[in-house]
Short mmCIF file of C-alpha atoms and ligand atoms in Angstrom, two decimals:
data_model
loop_
_atom_site.label_atom_id
_atom_site.label_comp_id
_atom_site.label_asym_id
_atom_site.label_seq_id
_atom_site.Cartn_x
_atom_site.Cartn_y
_atom_site.Cartn_z
CA MET A 185 -28.00 97.95 13.28
CA ALA A 186 -26.12 100.69 15.11
CA ALA A 187 -23.57 100.77 12.28
CA ALA A 188 -26.34 100.90 9.69
CA GLY A 189 -27.94 103.80 11.59
CA ARG A 190 -24.66 105.67 11.55
CA THR A 191 -24.16 105.19 7.79
CA GLU A 192 -27.75 106.38 7.20
CA GLU A 193 -27.14 109.49 9.21
CA ALA A 194 -23.82 110.18 7.48
CA GLY A 195 -25.59 109.56 4.16
CA ARG A 196 -28.27 112.15 4.93
CA HIS A 197 -25.63 114.71 5.85
CA ALA A 198 -23.60 113.89 2.75
CA ALA A 199 -26.72 114.05 0.55
CA HIS A 200 -27.31 117.54 1.80
CA VAL A 201 -23.73 118.55 0.98
CA MET A 202 -23.82 116.96 -2.51
CA ARG A 203 -27.21 118.41 -3.44
CA SER A 204 -26.15 121.88 -2.40
CA ASN A 205 -23.75 121.61 -5.38
CA PRO A 206 -25.64 119.87 -8.19
CA ASP A 207 -22.55 119.94 -10.44
CA HIS A 208 -20.57 117.79 -8.01
CA LEU A 209 -19.76 114.49 -9.71
CA VAL A 210 -19.05 111.49 -7.52
CA TYR A 211 -16.72 109.50 -9.76
CA LEU A 212 -16.69 105.84 -8.75
CA ASP A 213 -15.56 104.18 -11.96
CA HIS A 214 -11.77 104.13 -11.64
CA ALA A 215 -11.58 100.64 -13.17
CA ALA A 216 -12.96 102.16 -16.39
CA THR A 217 -10.57 105.09 -16.44
CA THR A 218 -8.90 107.53 -14.05
CA PRO A 219 -8.49 111.31 -13.98
CA MET A 220 -5.07 112.39 -15.27
CA VAL A 221 -2.57 113.25 -12.57
CA PRO A 222 -1.18 116.82 -12.94
CA ALA A 223 2.41 115.50 -13.30
CA ALA A 224 1.42 113.51 -16.40
CA PHE A 225 -0.46 116.38 -17.98
CA ALA A 226 2.42 118.80 -17.35
CA ALA A 227 4.99 116.35 -18.76
CA MET A 228 2.97 115.86 -21.96
CA GLU A 229 2.11 119.45 -22.83
CA PRO A 230 5.40 120.51 -24.52
CA TYR A 231 5.31 117.45 -26.81
CA PHE A 232 2.00 118.55 -28.31
CA ALA A 233 3.38 121.98 -29.10
CA GLU A 234 6.95 123.21 -29.56
CA ARG A 235 8.61 119.78 -29.08
CA PHE A 236 6.64 118.08 -31.85
CA GLY A 237 9.44 116.24 -33.68
CA ASN A 238 9.17 112.71 -35.08
CA ALA A 239 11.58 110.60 -33.02
CA SER A 240 12.77 108.73 -36.13
CA SER A 241 14.31 111.76 -37.86
CA ILE A 242 17.89 112.90 -37.38
CA TYR A 243 17.80 116.67 -36.67
CA GLY A 244 17.80 118.20 -33.21
CA LEU A 245 14.03 118.57 -32.83
CA ALA A 246 13.57 114.87 -33.57
CA GLN A 247 16.38 113.83 -31.27
CA ASP A 248 14.70 115.78 -28.49
CA ALA A 249 11.64 113.51 -28.91
CA ARG A 250 13.90 110.44 -29.10
CA ARG A 251 15.57 111.39 -25.81
CA ALA A 252 12.18 111.94 -24.15
CA ILE A 253 11.00 108.48 -25.26
CA ASP A 254 14.24 106.80 -24.16
CA GLU A 255 14.04 108.49 -20.79
CA ALA A 256 10.38 107.46 -20.40
CA ARG A 257 11.37 103.88 -21.23
CA GLU A 258 14.03 103.92 -18.49
CA ARG A 259 11.54 105.28 -16.00
CA CYS A 260 8.87 102.68 -16.80
CA ALA A 261 11.52 99.94 -16.65
CA ARG A 262 12.58 101.06 -13.16
CA VAL A 263 9.01 100.65 -11.87
CA LEU A 264 8.67 97.22 -13.50
CA GLY A 265 12.15 96.05 -12.46
CA SER A 266 12.98 95.30 -16.09
CA ARG A 267 15.51 96.40 -18.69
CA ALA A 268 14.50 99.41 -20.77
CA SER A 269 14.99 97.36 -23.94
CA GLU A 270 12.28 94.94 -22.78
CA ILE A 271 9.56 97.60 -23.01
CA ILE A 272 7.50 98.13 -26.15
CA PHE A 273 5.30 101.23 -26.20
CA THR A 274 1.83 100.63 -27.63
CA SER A 275 -1.53 102.38 -27.95
CA GLY A 276 -2.92 100.83 -24.75
CA GLY A 277 -4.09 97.69 -23.00
CA THR A 278 -6.01 96.24 -25.93
CA GLU A 279 -3.09 96.50 -28.33
CA SER A 280 -0.64 95.11 -25.76
CA ASP A 281 -2.88 92.11 -25.00
CA ASN A 282 -3.43 91.44 -28.71
CA ALA A 283 0.29 91.78 -29.46
CA ALA A 284 1.27 89.50 -26.57
CA LEU A 285 -1.10 86.66 -27.44
CA MET A 286 -0.69 86.84 -31.21
CA GLY A 287 3.03 87.67 -31.04
CA ALA A 288 3.98 84.70 -28.87
CA ALA A 289 1.53 82.21 -30.42
CA LEU A 290 2.65 83.01 -33.97
CA ALA A 291 6.35 82.95 -33.05
CA LEU A 292 5.95 79.48 -31.50
CA ARG A 293 3.45 77.96 -33.94
CA GLU A 294 5.88 75.35 -35.22
CA ARG A 295 6.40 74.13 -31.66
CA GLY A 296 2.72 73.89 -30.70
CA ARG A 297 -0.70 75.45 -31.14
CA HIS A 298 -2.26 75.22 -27.70
CA ILE A 299 -2.98 78.27 -25.55
CA VAL A 300 -4.21 78.41 -21.95
CA THR A 301 -6.10 81.36 -20.53
CA THR A 302 -9.02 81.93 -18.15
CA GLN A 303 -12.75 82.49 -18.52
CA ILE A 304 -12.54 85.86 -16.77
CA GLU A 305 -9.98 87.69 -18.90
CA HIS A 306 -10.76 91.05 -20.48
CA HIS A 307 -12.18 90.86 -24.00
CA ALA A 308 -8.83 92.22 -25.27
CA VAL A 309 -7.43 88.75 -24.43
CA LEU A 310 -10.56 86.69 -25.13
CA SER A 311 -11.11 88.19 -28.58
CA ALA A 312 -7.44 87.64 -29.44
CA THR A 313 -7.74 83.95 -28.51
CA GLU A 314 -10.94 83.72 -30.61
CA LEU A 315 -9.00 85.09 -33.56
CA LEU A 316 -6.22 82.58 -32.91
CA THR A 317 -8.83 79.80 -32.82
CA GLU A 318 -9.90 80.87 -36.32
CA LEU A 319 -6.26 80.58 -37.34
CA GLY A 320 -6.09 76.96 -36.17
CA PHE A 321 -4.98 77.28 -32.53
CA GLU A 322 -6.71 75.47 -29.68
CA VAL A 323 -7.54 77.37 -26.49
CA ALA A 324 -8.33 76.09 -22.99
CA TYR A 325 -10.30 78.52 -20.80
CA VAL A 326 -9.64 77.77 -17.13
CA ARG A 327 -12.59 78.37 -14.83
CA PRO A 328 -12.04 80.29 -11.58
CA GLY A 329 -13.44 79.19 -8.23
CA LYS A 330 -16.72 80.74 -7.03
CA ASP A 331 -14.59 83.39 -5.33
CA GLY A 332 -13.09 84.45 -8.66
CA ILE A 333 -9.62 83.07 -7.98
CA VAL A 334 -7.89 80.96 -10.63
CA SER A 335 -5.90 78.27 -8.84
CA PRO A 336 -2.34 77.47 -9.98
CA GLU A 337 -3.34 73.78 -9.97
CA SER A 338 -6.18 74.39 -12.44
CA VAL A 339 -3.78 76.18 -14.78
CA ALA A 340 -1.22 73.37 -14.42
CA ALA A 341 -3.94 70.81 -15.21
CA ALA A 342 -4.78 72.61 -18.46
CA LEU A 343 -1.18 72.54 -19.77
CA ARG A 344 -0.33 70.10 -22.58
CA PRO A 345 2.96 69.16 -24.24
CA ASP A 346 1.99 71.46 -27.16
CA THR A 347 1.03 74.46 -24.97
CA THR A 348 3.05 77.51 -25.97
CA VAL A 349 1.30 80.49 -24.37
CA VAL A 350 -0.43 81.00 -21.01
CA SER A 351 -2.24 84.26 -20.20
CA VAL A 352 -3.69 84.96 -16.74
CA MET A 353 -4.61 88.48 -15.63
CA LEU A 354 -3.11 89.93 -12.46
CA ALA A 355 -6.32 91.60 -11.25
CA ASN A 356 -9.81 91.35 -12.67
CA ASN A 357 -11.38 94.56 -13.96
CA GLU A 358 -14.93 93.64 -12.90
CA ILE A 359 -14.65 91.94 -9.54
CA GLY A 360 -11.13 93.02 -8.58
CA THR A 361 -9.88 89.55 -7.64
CA ILE A 362 -6.10 89.24 -7.53
CA GLN A 363 -4.74 86.13 -9.20
CA PRO A 364 -1.79 84.17 -7.77
CA VAL A 365 0.34 84.93 -10.83
CA ALA A 366 3.69 84.19 -9.14
CA ALA A 367 2.47 80.72 -8.10
CA ILE A 368 1.01 80.16 -11.58
CA ALA A 369 4.42 81.14 -13.02
CA GLU A 370 6.06 78.42 -10.90
CA GLN A 371 3.69 75.80 -12.29
CA VAL A 372 4.25 77.00 -15.83
CA ARG A 373 8.06 76.93 -15.33
CA ALA A 374 7.91 73.43 -13.91
CA ALA A 375 5.98 72.21 -16.95
CA SER A 376 8.05 74.29 -19.32
CA GLY A 377 11.43 72.74 -18.51
CA SER A 378 14.83 74.34 -18.87
CA LYS A 379 14.10 75.45 -22.44
CA ARG A 380 11.30 77.72 -21.19
CA ARG A 381 9.00 76.30 -23.81
CA ILE A 382 5.89 78.15 -22.53
CA VAL A 383 5.50 81.94 -22.58
CA LEU A 384 3.55 83.40 -19.64
CA HIS A 385 1.68 86.68 -20.14
CA THR A 386 -0.24 88.69 -17.56
CA ASP A 387 -2.67 91.53 -18.18
CA ALA A 388 -1.76 93.85 -15.29
CA VAL A 389 -3.87 96.77 -16.54
CA GLN A 390 -5.78 97.16 -13.26
CA ALA A 391 -2.73 96.86 -11.00
CA PRO A 392 -0.54 100.00 -11.01
CA GLY A 393 -1.05 102.21 -7.96
CA LEU A 394 -2.75 99.32 -6.15
CA LEU A 395 -0.37 96.34 -6.49
CA PRO A 396 3.36 95.96 -7.15
CA VAL A 397 4.09 95.23 -10.81
CA ASP A 398 7.61 93.79 -10.57
CA VAL A 399 8.10 91.43 -13.52
CA ASP A 400 10.66 89.24 -11.74
CA ALA A 401 8.60 88.88 -8.57
CA LEU A 402 5.64 87.90 -10.76
CA GLY A 403 7.82 85.56 -12.85
CA VAL A 404 6.16 86.54 -16.13
CA ASP A 405 7.58 86.80 -19.65
CA MET A 406 5.10 89.42 -20.84
CA LEU A 407 3.04 92.05 -19.05
CA THR A 408 0.44 94.54 -20.28
CA LEU A 409 -0.19 98.05 -18.92
CA SER A 410 -2.53 100.85 -20.02
CA ALA A 411 -1.74 104.46 -19.04
CA HIS A 412 -5.29 105.74 -18.57
CA LYS A 413 -5.95 103.26 -15.76
CA PHE A 414 -3.32 104.86 -13.52
CA GLY A 415 -3.60 108.60 -14.05
CA GLY A 416 -2.02 108.75 -17.50
CA PRO A 417 -3.47 109.57 -20.90
CA LYS A 418 -5.80 107.42 -23.00
CA GLY A 419 -4.28 105.75 -26.05
CA ALA A 420 -0.92 104.90 -24.48
CA GLY A 421 0.25 101.61 -23.03
CA LEU A 422 3.15 99.24 -22.91
CA LEU A 423 4.00 95.61 -23.35
CA TYR A 424 6.90 94.20 -21.37
CA VAL A 425 8.61 91.34 -23.25
CA ARG A 426 11.35 89.52 -21.34
CA ARG A 427 14.63 89.27 -23.25
CA GLY A 428 14.74 86.07 -25.30
CA THR A 429 10.96 85.60 -25.42
CA PRO A 430 9.82 84.49 -28.88
CA PHE A 431 7.74 87.34 -30.33
CA ARG A 432 6.39 87.85 -33.86
CA PRO A 433 5.38 91.49 -34.33
CA THR A 434 1.83 91.84 -35.62
CA GLN A 435 1.82 95.60 -36.17
CA VAL A 436 4.27 95.89 -39.04
CA GLY A 437 5.69 98.74 -41.09
CA GLY A 438 8.48 101.00 -39.84
CA ALA A 439 11.35 99.91 -37.61
CA GLN A 440 10.18 101.67 -34.45
CA GLU A 441 10.40 99.97 -31.05
CA ARG A 442 13.34 97.83 -32.26
CA ASP A 443 11.24 96.36 -35.04
CA ARG A 444 8.66 95.05 -32.58
CA ARG A 445 5.87 97.64 -33.05
CA ALA A 446 5.71 99.76 -36.16
CA GLY A 447 4.29 103.29 -36.20
CA THR A 448 5.43 106.77 -35.20
CA GLU A 449 5.72 106.89 -31.43
CA ASN A 450 3.08 108.78 -29.45
CA THR A 451 5.65 111.00 -27.71
CA PRO A 452 3.22 112.93 -25.43
CA GLY A 453 1.41 109.71 -24.49
CA ILE A 454 4.64 107.88 -23.69
CA VAL A 455 6.03 110.74 -21.63
CA GLY A 456 2.70 111.13 -19.78
CA MET A 457 2.51 107.42 -19.08
CA ALA A 458 5.99 107.33 -17.54
CA ALA A 459 5.18 110.29 -15.27
CA ALA A 460 1.86 108.71 -14.24
CA LEU A 461 3.42 105.29 -13.57
CA GLU A 462 6.06 106.79 -11.31
CA ALA A 463 3.44 108.88 -9.50
CA ALA A 464 1.14 105.86 -9.06
CA GLU A 465 3.96 103.76 -7.66
CA ALA A 466 5.14 106.54 -5.31
CA ALA A 467 1.60 107.03 -3.96
CA ARG A 468 0.73 103.32 -3.87
CA ALA A 469 0.91 102.62 -0.12
CA ALA A 470 -1.10 105.72 0.80
CA SER A 471 -3.67 105.14 -2.00
CA VAL A 472 -4.20 101.54 -0.98
CA GLU A 473 -4.89 102.54 2.60
CA ARG A 474 -7.29 105.32 1.60
CA CYS A 475 -9.11 103.31 -1.05
CA GLN A 476 -9.46 100.24 1.15
CA THR A 477 -11.24 102.20 3.87
CA MET A 478 -13.71 103.61 1.35
CA ARG A 479 -14.17 100.26 -0.40
CA ASP A 480 -14.92 98.57 2.91
CA SER A 481 -17.51 101.18 3.88
CA ILE A 482 -19.24 100.70 0.53
CA ILE A 483 -19.34 96.93 1.01
CA ALA A 484 -20.47 97.16 4.66
CA GLY A 485 -23.01 99.94 3.94
CA ILE A 486 -24.66 98.25 0.95
CA THR A 487 -24.74 94.75 2.42
CA GLU A 488 -26.28 96.13 5.63
CA ARG A 489 -28.88 98.29 3.93
CA VAL A 490 -29.86 96.35 0.81
CA GLU A 491 -31.41 93.02 1.75
CA ASP A 492 -29.70 89.98 0.19
CA ALA A 493 -26.95 92.12 -1.38
CA ARG A 494 -23.78 90.09 -1.70
CA LEU A 495 -20.19 90.79 -2.54
CA ASN A 496 -18.82 89.29 -5.76
CA GLY A 497 -15.27 87.95 -5.74
CA HIS A 498 -12.92 87.06 -2.93
CA PRO A 499 -13.45 89.20 0.20
CA THR A 500 -9.76 89.97 0.78
CA GLU A 501 -7.80 88.85 -2.31
CA ARG A 502 -9.19 91.82 -4.20
CA LEU A 503 -8.02 95.23 -5.34
CA ALA A 504 -8.17 97.85 -2.59
CA ASN A 505 -10.50 99.98 -4.71
CA ASN A 506 -13.05 97.45 -5.97
CA ALA A 507 -16.53 96.83 -4.57
CA ASN A 508 -18.68 94.65 -6.82
CA LEU A 509 -22.02 93.59 -5.44
CA SER A 510 -25.03 91.69 -6.73
CA LEU A 511 -28.35 93.18 -5.70
CA PRO A 512 -30.93 90.46 -6.48
CA GLY A 513 -34.12 91.87 -8.02
CA VAL A 514 -32.45 95.16 -8.96
CA GLU A 515 -31.67 95.50 -12.67
CA ALA A 516 -28.33 97.17 -13.28
CA GLU A 517 -29.49 99.46 -16.09
CA PRO A 518 -32.14 101.51 -14.22
CA LEU A 519 -29.91 101.48 -11.14
CA LEU A 520 -27.01 103.02 -13.09
CA MET A 521 -29.36 105.56 -14.66
CA GLY A 522 -30.71 106.52 -11.24
CA LEU A 523 -27.17 106.87 -9.90
CA ASP A 524 -26.24 109.05 -12.88
CA LEU A 525 -29.19 111.33 -12.16
CA ALA A 526 -27.96 111.58 -8.57
CA GLY A 527 -24.51 112.63 -9.87
CA ILE A 528 -22.78 109.29 -9.27
CA ALA A 529 -20.73 107.64 -12.04
CA ALA A 530 -20.80 103.88 -11.52
CA SER A 531 -20.71 100.76 -13.62
CA SER A 532 -21.89 97.19 -13.94
CA GLY A 533 -20.16 94.17 -15.43
CA SER A 534 -23.06 93.77 -17.80
CA ALA A 535 -22.54 95.16 -21.27
CA CYS A 536 -25.31 97.16 -22.90
CA THR A 537 -26.24 95.86 -26.32
CA ALA A 538 -29.00 97.27 -28.52
CA ALA A 539 -31.67 94.92 -27.24
CA SER A 540 -30.75 94.08 -23.67
CA LEU A 541 -28.17 93.96 -20.94
CA GLU A 542 -25.78 91.10 -21.59
CA PRO A 543 -24.89 89.39 -18.33
CA SER A 544 -21.24 89.71 -17.36
CA HIS A 545 -19.07 86.81 -18.60
CA VAL A 546 -17.07 87.10 -15.37
CA LEU A 547 -20.07 86.63 -13.08
CA LEU A 548 -21.37 83.78 -15.25
CA ALA A 549 -17.94 82.10 -14.91
CA LEU A 550 -18.37 82.33 -11.12
CA GLY A 551 -21.52 80.22 -11.51
CA GLN A 552 -24.12 82.96 -11.17
CA SER A 553 -27.48 82.81 -12.94
CA ASP A 554 -28.17 85.18 -15.87
CA ASN A 555 -30.55 87.19 -13.71
CA LEU A 556 -28.13 87.64 -10.84
CA ALA A 557 -25.33 88.47 -13.26
CA ARG A 558 -27.57 91.24 -14.65
CA SER A 559 -27.97 92.77 -11.17
CA SER A 560 -24.40 93.68 -10.41
CA LEU A 561 -23.03 97.04 -9.40
CA ARG A 562 -19.33 97.89 -9.62
CA LEU A 563 -18.04 100.83 -7.61
CA THR A 564 -14.30 101.48 -7.97
CA VAL A 565 -12.89 104.25 -5.81
CA GLY A 566 -9.83 106.46 -6.25
CA PRO A 567 -7.68 108.33 -3.77
CA GLU A 568 -9.47 111.60 -4.56
CA ASN A 569 -12.85 110.28 -3.35
CA THR A 570 -14.06 111.33 0.09
CA ALA A 571 -15.87 109.65 2.98
CA GLU A 572 -18.79 112.01 2.37
CA GLU A 573 -19.11 110.90 -1.24
CA ILE A 574 -19.10 107.28 -0.12
CA ALA A 575 -21.82 107.86 2.49
CA TYR A 576 -23.94 109.69 -0.10
CA THR A 577 -23.46 106.83 -2.57
CA VAL A 578 -24.45 104.13 -0.07
CA ASP A 579 -27.52 106.15 0.82
CA THR A 580 -28.47 106.63 -2.83
CA VAL A 581 -27.91 102.96 -3.76
CA ALA A 582 -30.05 101.83 -0.80
CA ALA A 583 -32.90 104.20 -1.75
CA LEU A 584 -32.77 103.29 -5.45
CA ALA A 585 -32.62 99.54 -4.77
CA ALA A 586 -35.71 99.78 -2.52
CA LYS A 587 -37.55 101.84 -5.15
CA LEU A 588 -36.64 99.53 -8.05
CA ARG A 589 -37.67 96.46 -6.05
CA ARG A 590 -41.01 98.09 -5.18
CA LEU A 591 -41.61 98.92 -8.84
CA ALA A 592 -40.63 95.41 -9.95
CA GLY A 593 -42.97 93.97 -7.29
CA SER A 594 -45.95 96.07 -8.38
CA ALA A 595 -45.27 95.32 -12.07
CA LYS A 596 -45.54 91.58 -11.27
CA ARG A 597 -48.88 92.01 -9.49
N1 PLP B 279 -7.36 94.72 -19.84
C1 PLP B 279 -8.05 95.09 -18.74
C2 PLP B 279 -8.01 94.22 -17.52
C3 PLP B 279 -8.79 96.27 -18.74
O1 PLP B 279 -9.48 96.62 -17.65
C4 PLP B 279 -8.80 97.07 -19.91
C5 PLP B 279 -9.61 98.31 -19.98
O2 PLP B 279 -10.82 98.28 -19.86
C6 PLP B 279 -8.05 96.66 -21.02
C7 PLP B 279 -7.34 95.48 -20.94
C8 PLP B 279 -8.00 97.47 -22.28
O3 PLP B 279 -7.21 98.61 -22.11
P1 PLP B 279 -7.33 99.87 -23.08
O4 PLP B 279 -8.56 100.62 -22.67
O5 PLP B 279 -6.10 100.67 -22.83
O6 PLP B 279 -7.39 99.35 -24.48
#
C-alpha cells in the first residue's frame, strides 16, 4: 500500500509536469518503432543528396555508394559475429522473414516439405508459412507454455524426417518473452545430423539494443533484423544467411546482393542501419538497465493500482523494455484512445479491423479467453523515457481503467 501511495503521489506530480506542456508526447511504443538515433540520421543524409550514385554502376560516384554499402556490411557483420558475405540487405523485417522461410523451403523442397514454427510468430512469418501451405508444404505450429516460452522439447517433438525449415523468434513483439533459441538450435542440430539437413531461422527483430544477437552463440542459420526497431530508418533490414545454407532467392531480377536479393540497394537505409546497429549494441548494457527499471515500475504500478491486472508472458525471461498486461473488464480500444488524449502513445496486441478488435493471436496461444485477449495493454519503453513519464502513465492507466470499468458496469445495469 505504501508503495502504491508513493506511485500515486509521483503520478500526481508527473501529471502536473506533463499537463503544463500539452505537446509533450510520452512515447511508449518502442516495439512498434523507435526514434532514429542522431548517428544514423547523420550517416544517411549525404546519400540522399550529393552521394546519390547507384552502387551497380562503374564510375566514381557509384563506387562511392558501393564502398559505403560494403563498409556497412562489415559493420553489421561485426555486431552479428558473422562474415560480411553472409549478410543480405533487404527492405525490413517482413521481407527478411518472407525471404528466409520461402528461400530455404523452396531450396530444400526435393528433400522434404515440412516446416516447424510457433503459434506466436509475427505475421511476417505466419503469412509466409500460410503461403507455403498453399504451395503444398505442411506446417506444424508449436504452442508455447502459458508463460509464452516455447520449450526446446516441444520443438524437437514437432520435427519429422522430412522437416527442412524451423523458425522460432528470439523475442516476441507483443509480450516480450525471450525464447531459448540456442537450446532449440541444439535440438535441431541433433535431429539434423552431420549433413545439417534442417535450416534454423530466427526473427530477432525485437532484440538489438536489448539482447546480444551473435549468430554463433544462437546457433542459427538465418536471422532477421529490421532497422527501424533499433534507432535506424524504416524500410531497411537484413537477413543473415550462414555460408552453405540452401537458399532460393524469391526477389529476382538484377544481380545485387550476390544474386540473393535483386533490386537497387537502398544506400541511405543501409548506411543508417549499420550506424544504428552499432549504436544500439554500444549502448545495450546501459539501455537494458534503464529500461528494466522503468518496465518494472510500470508492472508494479499497474498491478498494484488496477484490480486483477496481470502480467502477460514470463516475469523475467522477457525483454527489458516490455510490459504487457491484461486488465480484465477494460477494452483495449477506448483505453488506447484515452491514453492518446492524455498524450501517451501505447499499443495493444489486438489488431483493429473494420468491425471489431481482433484478439491477439499471441495471447490466445497462451490460453487466454477472447475477452481477456481483447483487454491487453502493451507499453514498451526506450532509454529516452523518464521516471516522470512512467509515473504519469501509471496514474493515467489507473484512472482510465477505473472509469472504463464504471462505464461498463453502468451500461450492464
Ligand atoms: N518481426 C517482428 C518480431 C516484428 O516486431 C516486426 C515489426 O513489427 C516485423 C517482423 C516486421 O518488420 P518490418 O516492420 O521491418 O517489416
